[in-house]
Each structure stands twice: as structure tokens, then as C-alpha cells.
Amino acid sequence: MNSKFPRLFLILLGLIFILNVIQSALTPLIFDEAYYWHYAQNLSWGYFDHPPLVALMVKLSGFLFEGELGVRFVSCLLSTGMFAIIWMSIDHPKKRDYVPHFFVLLFSMALLNAYGFFTLPDTPLLFFTAFFLYTYKRFLEQNNWLWGLFLGITMAGLMYSKYHAALVIFFVLFSNIKLVTNKYAWLGVLVALFCYTPHFIWLFENDFVTIKYHLFDRPNDPYNFTKYTLGFFVNLIAVFGLTFPWVYQSLFKTKSTDRLTKALLFLTYGIILFFFVSSFNRRIQTQWIIVITVPLAILTFKQIIANAKIRKWIYITGIINGVLILYLRVGLIYEPISPIYYETHGNKEWISGIQEKIGDMPVVFENSYRNAPMYAFYSGVPTFSLNNFMYRRNQYSIDNSESTLQHQKVLYVSKRATGADMELPKGDGKMYYGQFIDNFESYRKLKTLVEEPISLNTEKEQTFRVYNPYDENISLDKIKFNIAYLNPTKDVVDRFALKAIPAESQTKQLISKDTVAFKFKFPKPNMDNATYFRIGISENDLLYGINGTNTKFE
């Protein structure tokens, strides 16, 4: 151990680990973490938005600790491991002389800092990116079945972290095209596919819901240069903060002298180019490009050792970055010094205030996969996000949380004041309203299915089917339909009540585990560019749900 890790390295690494553990225990959850905590209440091989590794991390943390640390402890371990693996990936005889510079460089990267204690899918993504690159390095040095096996395991770890990890695998392997004839590389691919098979099966059993959502159902705004492409370049700077000129200078100065360096360059330039092209179609979020921090940490540290000017300026700007980051980290815990109202602030107090009024009554949140799990985490009572046509589907659309609240008295929380029994102001200035429902009953898993090409410009009757996945029959008296018209970017623009009658007139209910056909005619939309439509269902006069997929007109 000591031959690979100098004593100073281990001391600094230990201090960072302790800092992250303390931060984890004292910082209230952010909304995404609460959502992944909700994942972890029912472990599965997949979830609506992401692969399952983030949920497993939460579950393992919960076995060891309670509260926020019971969500984040594994993240602390993985981020510490990532630092160590990046260090081991650097071959340079003088690297032990620059241990402080190494830590200044990595600690100065804001998102690497954040993922050192927040539990998000990017945390294992960064760990397995580093582990994959180290494994690939050893694979190049010792081309045998053992490192081929590890290559496959790390590729599976990447893909269980986040779907766009496929880019990491692709660009690294593409940098060495001769691997197509390497039997041990193929062993790695087969091992990865074998390890990933349970998730493939989950996707198949769940009608590829995750893939459909990310590729087809997500709304996307019209192209905006400032928001999309210019925003992408801003993100490239924001990832590194004040050190960005010297980090990118290090990238430009690096030459492809060996296969590992070539892989690091392919990965960095490949990710940047891929998301640059993507920026002409959608807004690129900062965390999507976070994986470039791992190869750039390796390349930049080598330049720190070799180039005195880069070493000087990385050290100075990195320390400034680090101090600012530490200040912001304290602000996550202690709101008075924070320059902004962040999502770690105020949630515990808001939830406590609601619970003082209603006790342990279950709560249904309208259109909020953020507030629902946050409330459940801090209150310990069942919650549900009732998603309607003004929102999007999420994990609450496919798991069993709906069933836990059926036929109970609930507080229904929304941003609509109509019919409200109480006001629920939040510290961020947003106003919510609560309404009591004595006998809550929802059927958000009903599916509307359109199975034939549809033309809007027709007077003919059209047909759709409704599938009832529940174990009970549902009376048609409890439901009604609407139709939403969407523009080319999949934003709902027009919506109308839809008069639909059963194809068989004697039908009075939706039979359990069966489908019923309905006939209808399209209401004429007010919009000129109706490109998609979606049929929704309202049960017991709740707002219409998202029961169908976005179907494109012929």
C-alpha cells in the first residue's frame, strides 16, 4: 500500500473522506437524493429514469447508518476510491513530489466535490469511469483473461450507473480499433453483457419504459443558441471553475504518445464533440459532461509535473476554487451564509409544519416526484406523486406506491388554490395548497393504446383501447377521457374533453387484466402545428393523467 500511496497522500485522502462523511451527515437531502431514496425502498433491476446502482448505494448506506448519512455513506466511499484509482492510473516517476497539487486539482472541481457526498447516479459513474480507465491501463500492460474479466465488470458498473456511460466505453474502445481482434477484449464485452442481462430483462418486462421516455417522450424546447450551444460552452468552463484555462491548455498540449493517453484524448474530445453536436438539439446539462473530469485530471496532473507555469497557476486558482467550494459547502448546511436559497434549505421545516397540522395522515402531491419522496423521508408517512397531463411520468407511475394510499383519507397538495382547505407556504417563496380527500382513489396505471396510423384530417371514427392492469374491474362511471395535442417539441398546447364510447355498447366496466375498445372523433385543435396527440383518463374527477404515449399523426 505505502509503495503506491505516499503517507501524505493517505493523510489528505483520509481528511477528505472525513470531511465528506461529516458533510453527508449534516446536509439535508436534495430532491434527487430523496427520489433515489424512494427507489431504494423497493430494490429492482431498473427504475423509470435510471439504471439501479444508485438505489443499491442508498440501500447499502441505510444498512449502516440512519438519516442523511444512511443515504450517502457509500458515495463517500466511492469518491474516496475514485481519488485513489486516478492516482494509480498516473505513471510518472515524480508524481510523489506533487501530492498537494494532485489534491488541489481534484478538490477544485466543483462537481467532483459535490459527488463526493451527494448520492446521485453521477457518483458511481465517476467512480467506474476511473476504475474502467485504470482497468484498461492494466489490460494494455497484461493482455490476459483476468484483466479482460475486470474490463467487463467495470463496463457493467458503468452501465448500471447511467445510460450515457456507453459513450465512455465506446470512445475508449474506439481509440484502439485493434481490439476487435483481441479475444480478451471480447471476453470483457461478453462479461459486461452477462452482468447487464438482469437490467435488459427488466427493460423488456417494463415495456422499455426508460428508453421510450428518454428517446421519445421527453419534451424539448425549440433550438435557442444562447440556451443550448452557448450554454454548453459555459458548462465546459463551469466544470473546472477558475482552473479551466490551464486544464484545457493541458489537454491541447498533450500528444498521443501511447495507447492509454490516446484513449484519454479520445474520451475527452469524443464527449465534448458528442455533446457539442447534441447542443443543436437540446440543452446540455452540466452533469452530462462530468466524465471528462476523470481523463482531464490524469492529463492535467501530468502537465503539472512537467510544466512549471501550469503547475503554478493550477495551484493558485485551484486553492481559490477550493476555498469558494468549502464556503458553499458550509452554506448547504447553514443557510444564513449561503448566497442563494438552495434545495437543501427549508424542506425539513416545511414538512414539520405540515405534519403538525395533519399528523401521520398520508399525503398525495400533485405533479411532484421531488416533494413526495422528500416528505416521506422526513415524515415517515406514505406519499404519492399523482402525475397529470401538465407534468411527466416518473417512478411513481410504475411502482406500487399508488396502492398504499387507496381508499384512505389524504391531504392532497398542489399549487392550485381551488377547493383548498389550507395554505402551505414554503421558504423558497412558493405557495402550496392542501385539500382533504376522504376516500382517495386513483387509477394512474390505466393505459390508452393507439394501434393504427392516425390522421387528424378525417371525419371518420377512430379507435383506441384501454388496458386495465389492476386486479379489480373499474366502472366506466368513474372515468372520463381527454385528448391533448402536442407541438413538434412535444409540449401540450391544446387539450379537450373527449367523447369516447365503448365499441361494444353493453360494456359497463374495464375488466381486470383486459382491454376495452372505444370509438371517438378528433376534436378540431386550435393550433396549426399539431404533431402528436395523447389520450388521458380522469378518475373520480381528478385531473387527467398521462395514460398514453405521444402518438404522431400521419
XYZ file of C-alpha atoms in Angstrom:
554
model
C 0.000 0.000 0.000
C 2.637 2.528 1.056
C 4.663 1.859 -2.096
C 1.743 3.095 -4.192
C 0.399 5.763 -1.841
C 2.751 8.172 -0.061
C 1.951 8.902 3.578
C 0.914 12.475 2.757
C -1.469 11.117 0.103
C -3.170 8.837 2.635
C -3.462 11.659 5.190
C -5.060 14.053 2.697
C -7.321 11.323 1.326
C -8.432 10.455 4.848
C -9.168 14.103 5.626
C -11.320 14.423 2.518
C -13.196 11.238 3.427
C -13.868 12.529 6.951
C -14.970 15.898 5.547
C -17.406 14.165 3.185
C -18.822 11.961 5.928
C -19.420 14.987 8.178
C -20.958 16.912 5.279
C -23.173 13.928 4.448
C -24.476 13.667 7.982
C -25.212 17.380 8.417
C -26.547 18.391 4.980
C -30.296 17.885 4.377
C -31.176 15.857 1.300
C -31.577 17.437 -2.106
C -34.653 16.464 -4.088
C -32.949 13.995 -6.425
C -31.444 12.163 -3.460
C -34.891 11.855 -1.878
C -36.153 10.456 -5.184
C -33.376 7.849 -5.256
C -34.117 7.043 -1.614
C -37.648 6.301 -2.836
C -36.115 3.967 -5.449
C -34.276 2.120 -2.699
C -37.436 1.322 -0.743
C -38.116 -1.346 -3.361
C -34.891 -2.638 -4.883
C -35.251 -3.552 -8.526
C -33.078 -4.174 -11.577
C -34.263 -0.894 -13.083
C -36.208 2.291 -12.492
C -38.153 4.741 -14.605
C -35.368 7.295 -15.043
C -32.118 5.436 -14.385
C -30.363 2.082 -14.002
C -30.430 0.637 -10.471
C -26.954 1.214 -8.998
C -27.847 4.486 -7.276
C -30.685 2.731 -5.428
C -28.344 -0.049 -4.284
C -25.936 2.582 -2.926
C -28.720 4.107 -0.850
C -29.817 0.703 0.405
C -26.305 -0.271 1.476
C -25.816 3.086 3.195
C -29.091 2.564 5.047
C -27.876 -0.743 6.459
C -25.026 1.102 8.182
C -26.461 4.472 9.202
C -29.707 6.359 9.653
C -30.770 9.753 8.368
C -28.905 11.555 5.607
C -25.703 9.572 6.138
C -27.814 6.467 5.591
C -28.373 7.737 2.061
C -24.855 8.973 1.325
C -22.220 6.851 3.048
C -21.447 4.667 0.024
C -20.987 7.833 -2.033
C -18.258 8.896 0.397
C -16.537 5.544 -0.108
C -16.787 5.663 -3.898
C -15.484 9.211 -4.177
C -12.529 8.319 -1.945
C -11.880 5.261 -4.072
C -12.038 7.391 -7.221
C -9.230 9.653 -5.929
C -7.075 6.603 -5.218
C -7.762 4.981 -8.601
C -6.969 8.167 -10.523
C -3.672 8.343 -8.628
C -2.860 4.731 -9.543
C -3.651 5.452 -13.201
C -0.843 8.007 -13.427
C 2.581 6.622 -14.273
C 5.228 9.233 -13.629
C 8.417 8.862 -11.594
C 7.994 12.313 -9.991
C 4.309 12.165 -9.098
C 5.039 11.562 -5.391
C 6.633 15.014 -5.247
C 3.361 16.692 -6.164
C 0.782 15.112 -3.873
C -0.625 18.507 -2.693
C -1.028 19.620 -6.308
C -2.955 16.438 -7.068
C -5.460 17.109 -4.298
C -5.736 20.807 -5.126
C -6.536 19.875 -8.738
C -9.255 17.355 -7.906
C -10.721 19.249 -4.971
C -11.031 22.389 -7.114
C -13.541 20.700 -9.435
C -16.939 21.665 -8.045
C -18.927 18.668 -9.249
C -16.255 16.182 -8.184
C -16.605 17.858 -4.798
C -20.387 17.602 -4.780
C -20.418 13.973 -5.875
C -18.055 13.240 -3.007
C -21.057 13.264 -0.679
C -24.287 13.656 -2.669
C -25.799 10.349 -3.793
C -26.608 10.751 -7.462
C -26.101 8.453 -10.491
C -23.068 10.549 -11.443
C -21.261 9.418 -8.269
C -20.867 5.773 -9.365
C -20.460 6.969 -12.964
C -17.301 8.880 -11.996
C -16.009 6.016 -9.859
C -16.464 3.439 -12.604
C -15.056 5.795 -15.253
C -11.859 5.995 -13.206
C -11.932 2.249 -12.484
C -12.559 1.435 -16.154
C -9.636 3.584 -17.299
C -7.345 2.002 -14.704
C -8.517 -1.479 -15.730
C -7.949 -0.622 -19.389
C -4.425 0.546 -18.479
C -3.690 -2.790 -16.797
C -5.332 -4.637 -19.690
C -2.897 -2.961 -22.095
C 0.016 -3.968 -19.846
C -1.166 -7.546 -19.227
C -3.363 -8.779 -22.040
C -4.938 -11.805 -20.355
C -8.252 -13.268 -19.264
C -8.082 -11.764 -15.737
C -7.944 -8.167 -16.933
C -10.444 -8.968 -19.659
C -12.780 -10.134 -16.885
C -12.218 -6.930 -14.900
C -12.748 -4.888 -18.051
C -16.183 -6.470 -18.440
C -17.106 -5.915 -14.782
C -16.170 -2.232 -14.917
C -18.108 -1.760 -18.168
C -21.165 -3.273 -16.484
C -20.611 -0.992 -13.486
C -20.580 1.996 -15.820
C -23.821 0.989 -17.495
C -25.528 0.239 -14.184
C -24.637 3.799 -13.159
C -26.038 5.842 -16.029
C -27.008 5.124 -19.628
C -24.730 7.640 -21.277
C -21.799 5.725 -19.757
C -21.984 3.889 -23.084
C -20.118 6.885 -24.515
C -17.207 6.265 -22.133
C -16.953 2.655 -23.240
C -17.327 3.485 -26.916
C -14.707 6.249 -27.119
C -12.109 4.303 -25.106
C -12.506 1.136 -27.151
C -12.752 3.122 -30.406
C -9.332 4.610 -29.641
C -7.837 1.128 -30.113
C -9.595 -0.398 -33.092
C -7.315 -3.450 -32.983
C -9.333 -4.658 -30.009
C -11.859 -6.126 -32.463
C -9.393 -8.971 -32.977
C -8.491 -9.353 -29.301
C -10.129 -12.379 -27.691
C -9.694 -10.984 -24.181
C -11.427 -7.747 -25.172
C -14.331 -9.834 -26.466
C -14.303 -11.687 -23.162
C -14.789 -8.310 -21.477
C -17.726 -7.486 -23.745
C -19.386 -10.842 -23.049
C -18.873 -10.469 -19.290
C -20.378 -6.973 -19.413
C -23.407 -8.192 -21.366
C -23.863 -11.118 -18.978
C -23.724 -8.837 -15.935
C -26.143 -6.417 -17.574
C -28.665 -9.107 -18.556
C -30.916 -8.605 -15.495
C -31.408 -4.963 -16.484
C -32.168 -5.949 -20.081
C -34.814 -8.339 -18.744
C -36.262 -5.590 -16.538
C -36.471 -3.239 -19.521
C -38.261 -5.901 -21.562
C -40.707 -6.698 -18.756
C -41.455 -2.989 -18.312
C -42.031 -2.298 -21.998
C -38.710 -0.400 -22.292
C -40.301 2.442 -20.352
C -36.973 4.131 -19.586
C -35.744 4.053 -23.182
C -39.089 5.291 -24.509
C -39.130 8.167 -22.070
C -35.593 9.386 -22.728
C -35.750 8.973 -26.511
C -39.359 9.721 -27.403
C -41.489 11.215 -24.631
C -39.278 13.958 -23.178
C -40.385 17.431 -24.266
C -37.735 19.576 -25.879
C -37.794 23.325 -26.464
C -37.122 24.845 -29.903
C -33.431 25.494 -30.564
C -32.020 28.528 -28.802
C -28.341 29.365 -29.392
C -27.813 31.071 -26.031
C -29.591 28.406 -24.015
C -28.261 25.393 -25.914
C -24.935 25.829 -27.700
C -23.545 28.801 -25.788
C -24.801 27.167 -22.587
C -22.810 24.057 -23.492
C -19.570 26.054 -23.652
C -20.415 27.747 -20.354
C -20.780 24.283 -18.832
C -17.340 23.294 -20.141
C -15.935 26.216 -18.162
C -18.122 25.718 -15.091
C -16.949 22.131 -14.627
C -13.440 23.392 -13.782
C -14.083 26.891 -12.449
C -11.060 29.196 -12.322
C -8.641 26.426 -13.368
C -10.315 25.950 -16.749
C -7.704 27.805 -18.910
C -4.870 25.611 -17.668
C -6.900 22.400 -17.700
C -7.755 22.897 -21.365
C -4.214 24.078 -22.101
C -3.044 20.772 -20.656
C -5.455 18.956 -22.953
C -4.219 20.810 -26.039
C -0.560 20.279 -25.135
C -0.938 16.523 -24.646
C 0.245 14.346 -27.517
C -0.892 10.799 -28.157
C 2.321 9.007 -27.200
C 0.833 5.699 -26.028
C -2.450 3.789 -26.170
C -3.662 4.908 -22.733
C -3.041 8.584 -23.486
C -4.751 8.094 -26.817
C -7.768 6.630 -25.004
C -7.878 9.593 -22.614
C -7.767 12.028 -25.540
C -10.415 10.116 -27.499
C -12.663 10.040 -24.455
C -12.305 13.749 -23.696
C -12.621 15.040 -27.248
C -15.314 12.475 -28.031
C -17.541 13.547 -25.129
C -17.028 17.229 -25.937
C -17.796 16.708 -29.644
C -20.808 14.483 -28.978
C -22.478 16.960 -26.662
C -21.498 19.920 -28.845
C -23.429 18.330 -31.703
C -26.244 17.457 -29.285
C -26.408 21.105 -28.193
C -28.058 21.935 -31.532
C -30.971 19.748 -30.481
C -31.305 20.099 -26.701
C -29.990 21.862 -23.606
C -26.899 20.098 -22.280
C -26.858 19.746 -18.513
C -23.519 20.214 -16.771
C -23.501 16.743 -15.235
C -23.792 15.122 -18.664
C -20.197 16.100 -19.455
C -18.848 15.387 -15.967
C -16.975 12.247 -17.098
C -14.351 14.397 -18.852
C -13.055 15.407 -15.420
C -11.507 11.960 -14.924
C -9.318 11.787 -18.059
C -8.551 15.511 -17.750
C -7.456 15.042 -14.144
C -4.889 12.494 -15.343
C -3.714 14.565 -18.314
C -3.586 17.821 -16.331
C -1.662 16.301 -13.441
C 0.979 15.073 -15.856
C 1.287 18.605 -17.211
C 1.504 19.950 -13.641
C 4.541 17.753 -13.124
C 6.144 18.687 -16.459
C 5.234 22.374 -16.809
C 6.114 24.883 -14.068
C 3.772 27.595 -15.391
C 0.744 25.294 -15.470
C 1.746 23.943 -12.054
C 1.855 27.447 -10.585
C -1.472 28.641 -11.955
C -3.376 25.419 -11.271
C -2.151 25.582 -7.676
C -3.167 29.231 -7.199
C -6.561 29.091 -8.930
C -7.237 25.621 -7.544
C -6.821 26.845 -3.976
C -9.174 29.770 -4.683
C -11.688 27.338 -6.187
C -11.349 25.063 -3.179
C -11.920 27.859 -0.656
C -15.043 29.033 -2.517
C -16.318 25.462 -2.687
C -15.763 24.961 1.042
C -17.702 28.154 1.744
C -20.587 26.942 -0.421
C -20.483 23.543 1.269
C -20.931 25.179 4.648
C -23.795 27.166 3.130
C -25.561 23.919 2.249
C -25.811 23.230 5.977
C -26.055 26.723 7.431
C -28.497 28.731 5.316
C -27.657 32.252 6.676
C -24.248 32.300 4.947
C -25.463 30.822 1.668
C -25.576 33.314 -1.227
C -28.654 31.548 -2.627
C -31.674 29.668 -1.338
C -30.681 26.116 -2.225
C -32.806 22.994 -2.236
C -31.182 21.697 0.962
C -32.797 24.633 2.769
C -36.225 24.748 4.327
C -37.642 21.341 3.416
C -37.411 19.842 6.907
C -39.130 22.867 8.433
C -41.865 22.886 5.763
C -42.560 19.188 6.241
C -42.574 19.524 10.025
C -45.086 22.383 9.760
C -47.446 20.308 7.619
C -47.150 17.323 9.920
C -48.046 19.471 12.925
C -51.368 20.198 11.199
C -52.264 16.719 9.888
C -50.281 14.241 11.973
C -49.409 10.997 10.213
C -52.061 11.340 7.509
C -50.778 10.176 4.067
C -50.044 12.952 1.584
C -50.611 12.987 -2.181
C -48.559 15.561 -4.065
C -49.772 16.767 -7.415
C -47.046 16.545 -10.047
C -44.037 16.347 -7.742
C -41.650 13.415 -7.703
C -39.478 15.857 -5.738
C -41.729 16.782 -2.822
C -43.340 13.352 -2.430
C -40.168 11.406 -1.502
C -38.763 14.336 0.474
C -41.902 14.378 2.619
C -41.819 10.592 3.039
C -38.134 10.631 4.077
C -38.501 13.274 6.781
C -42.025 12.431 7.998
C -42.004 8.639 7.770
C -45.524 8.524 6.294
C -46.672 7.182 2.895
C -46.760 9.635 -0.016
C -47.581 9.520 -3.702
C -46.965 11.789 -6.680
C -50.165 11.952 -8.718
C -48.897 12.898 -12.172
C -51.255 14.558 -14.643
C -51.207 15.940 -18.179
C -49.345 19.095 -17.068
C -46.331 17.071 -15.905
C -44.411 13.951 -16.855
C -44.336 10.301 -15.897
C -41.755 9.093 -13.346
C -41.071 6.248 -10.915
C -44.409 6.840 -9.184
C -46.084 5.966 -12.494
C -44.782 2.398 -12.455
C -44.178 1.348 -8.838
C -46.686 0.262 -6.184
C -46.791 3.486 -4.145
C -50.243 4.333 -5.533
C -51.733 1.216 -3.964
C -50.610 2.151 -0.441
C -52.914 5.177 -0.334
C -56.095 3.827 -1.909
C -59.376 4.498 -0.041
C -57.615 6.437 2.714
C -58.142 9.978 3.875
C -55.253 12.013 2.433
C -54.049 15.588 2.190
C -53.831 16.494 -1.500
C -51.089 19.110 -2.013
C -50.848 21.186 -5.171
C -50.085 24.688 -6.407
C -53.782 25.259 -7.194
C -55.845 27.189 -4.680
C -59.203 25.864 -5.924
C -61.005 23.979 -3.156
C -58.080 24.323 -0.759
C -58.535 23.687 2.970
C -55.209 25.227 3.960
C -52.283 27.267 2.665
C -48.813 25.727 2.849
C -46.232 28.446 2.086
C -42.679 27.265 1.531
C -39.442 29.014 2.419
C -38.442 29.444 -1.225
C -41.430 31.730 -1.783
C -43.630 29.129 -3.485
C -47.170 28.688 -2.255
C -48.793 25.274 -1.988
C -52.337 24.425 -1.016
C -53.743 21.418 0.805
C -57.137 19.811 0.288
C -58.510 16.862 2.269
C -59.841 13.913 0.264
C -61.784 11.495 2.461
C -61.618 8.494 0.129
C -58.696 8.804 -2.269
C -58.960 6.529 -5.308
C -56.772 6.776 -8.405
C -56.073 4.575 -11.423
C -52.993 6.183 -12.951
C -51.765 2.888 -14.424
C -54.652 2.603 -16.869
C -53.179 2.636 -20.365
C -54.663 4.134 -23.526
C -53.360 2.324 -26.597
C -53.468 3.555 -30.198
C -52.558 0.731 -32.533
C -53.205 2.077 -36.023
C -51.944 5.005 -38.120
C -53.953 8.091 -37.252
C -54.805 11.047 -39.444
C -56.010 14.286 -37.902
C -57.682 15.460 -41.095
C -60.513 12.985 -41.177
C -64.137 12.837 -40.119
C -64.014 9.079 -39.642
C -64.374 7.452 -36.265
C -61.074 6.386 -34.763
C -60.405 3.661 -32.218
C -58.270 3.382 -29.139
C -58.137 0.742 -26.436
C -57.852 0.983 -22.662
C -55.894 -1.656 -20.767
C -56.724 -2.231 -17.103
C -53.665 -3.654 -15.283
C -55.375 -3.677 -11.876
C -56.721 -6.720 -10.048
C -60.199 -5.187 -9.936
C -62.764 -4.214 -12.517
C -63.304 -0.463 -12.879
C -66.705 1.031 -13.582
C -66.869 3.314 -16.616
C -68.898 5.695 -14.457
C -65.674 6.544 -12.599
C -63.660 7.628 -15.630
C -63.710 10.125 -18.470
C -61.294 10.918 -21.279
C -59.488 13.865 -22.752
C -57.144 14.395 -25.670
C -54.013 16.534 -25.624
C -52.435 17.940 -28.783
C -48.682 18.443 -28.745
C -46.433 20.565 -30.961
C -43.249 19.259 -32.672
C -41.257 19.763 -29.448
C -43.835 17.666 -27.536
C -45.275 20.467 -25.456
C -49.007 20.206 -24.749
C -50.693 23.179 -26.448
C -54.358 22.194 -26.806
C -56.495 19.782 -24.820
C -60.172 18.880 -24.957
C -62.636 16.604 -23.254
C -63.035 13.554 -25.455
C -66.352 11.887 -26.084
C -65.487 8.220 -26.391
C -67.985 5.371 -26.318
C -67.297 1.649 -25.939
C -67.142 -0.177 -29.244
C -69.487 -2.730 -27.690
C -72.428 -0.816 -26.287
C -73.123 -3.268 -23.444
C -69.695 -2.642 -21.890
C -70.064 -1.069 -18.433
C -66.631 -1.574 -16.900
C -62.953 -2.086 -17.603
C -62.277 -5.757 -16.925
C -59.201 -6.590 -14.856
C -56.145 -7.503 -16.980
C -58.096 -6.910 -20.199
C -58.637 -4.213 -22.818
C -61.759 -2.377 -23.940
C -62.075 -0.645 -27.312
C -63.504 2.877 -27.566
C -64.569 4.895 -30.595
C -64.111 8.639 -30.934
C -63.730 11.519 -33.356
C -60.929 14.068 -33.115
C -61.982 17.471 -31.781
C -60.541 20.183 -34.022
C -57.444 21.728 -32.364
C -56.905 25.470 -32.247
C -53.213 25.054 -33.071
C -51.805 24.779 -36.601
C -48.857 22.503 -35.890
C -50.450 19.601 -34.019
C -47.825 16.882 -34.465
C -48.596 14.441 -31.650
C -51.607 13.554 -29.546
C -52.109 11.714 -26.283
C -55.288 10.357 -24.703
C -55.638 10.713 -20.936
C -58.050 9.471 -18.289
C -59.584 11.259 -15.327
C -60.792 9.054 -12.496
C -63.169 10.351 -9.829
C -62.778 13.902 -11.217
C -59.028 14.069 -10.609
C -57.043 15.959 -13.236
C -56.431 13.911 -16.383
C -53.475 11.567 -16.207
C -50.708 10.623 -18.648
C -52.162 7.302 -19.717
C -50.984 7.122 -23.303
C -47.791 7.696 -25.216
C -47.224 10.601 -27.573
C -48.585 9.335 -30.903
C -47.534 11.055 -34.109
C -50.103 11.931 -36.734
C -49.611 10.553 -40.210
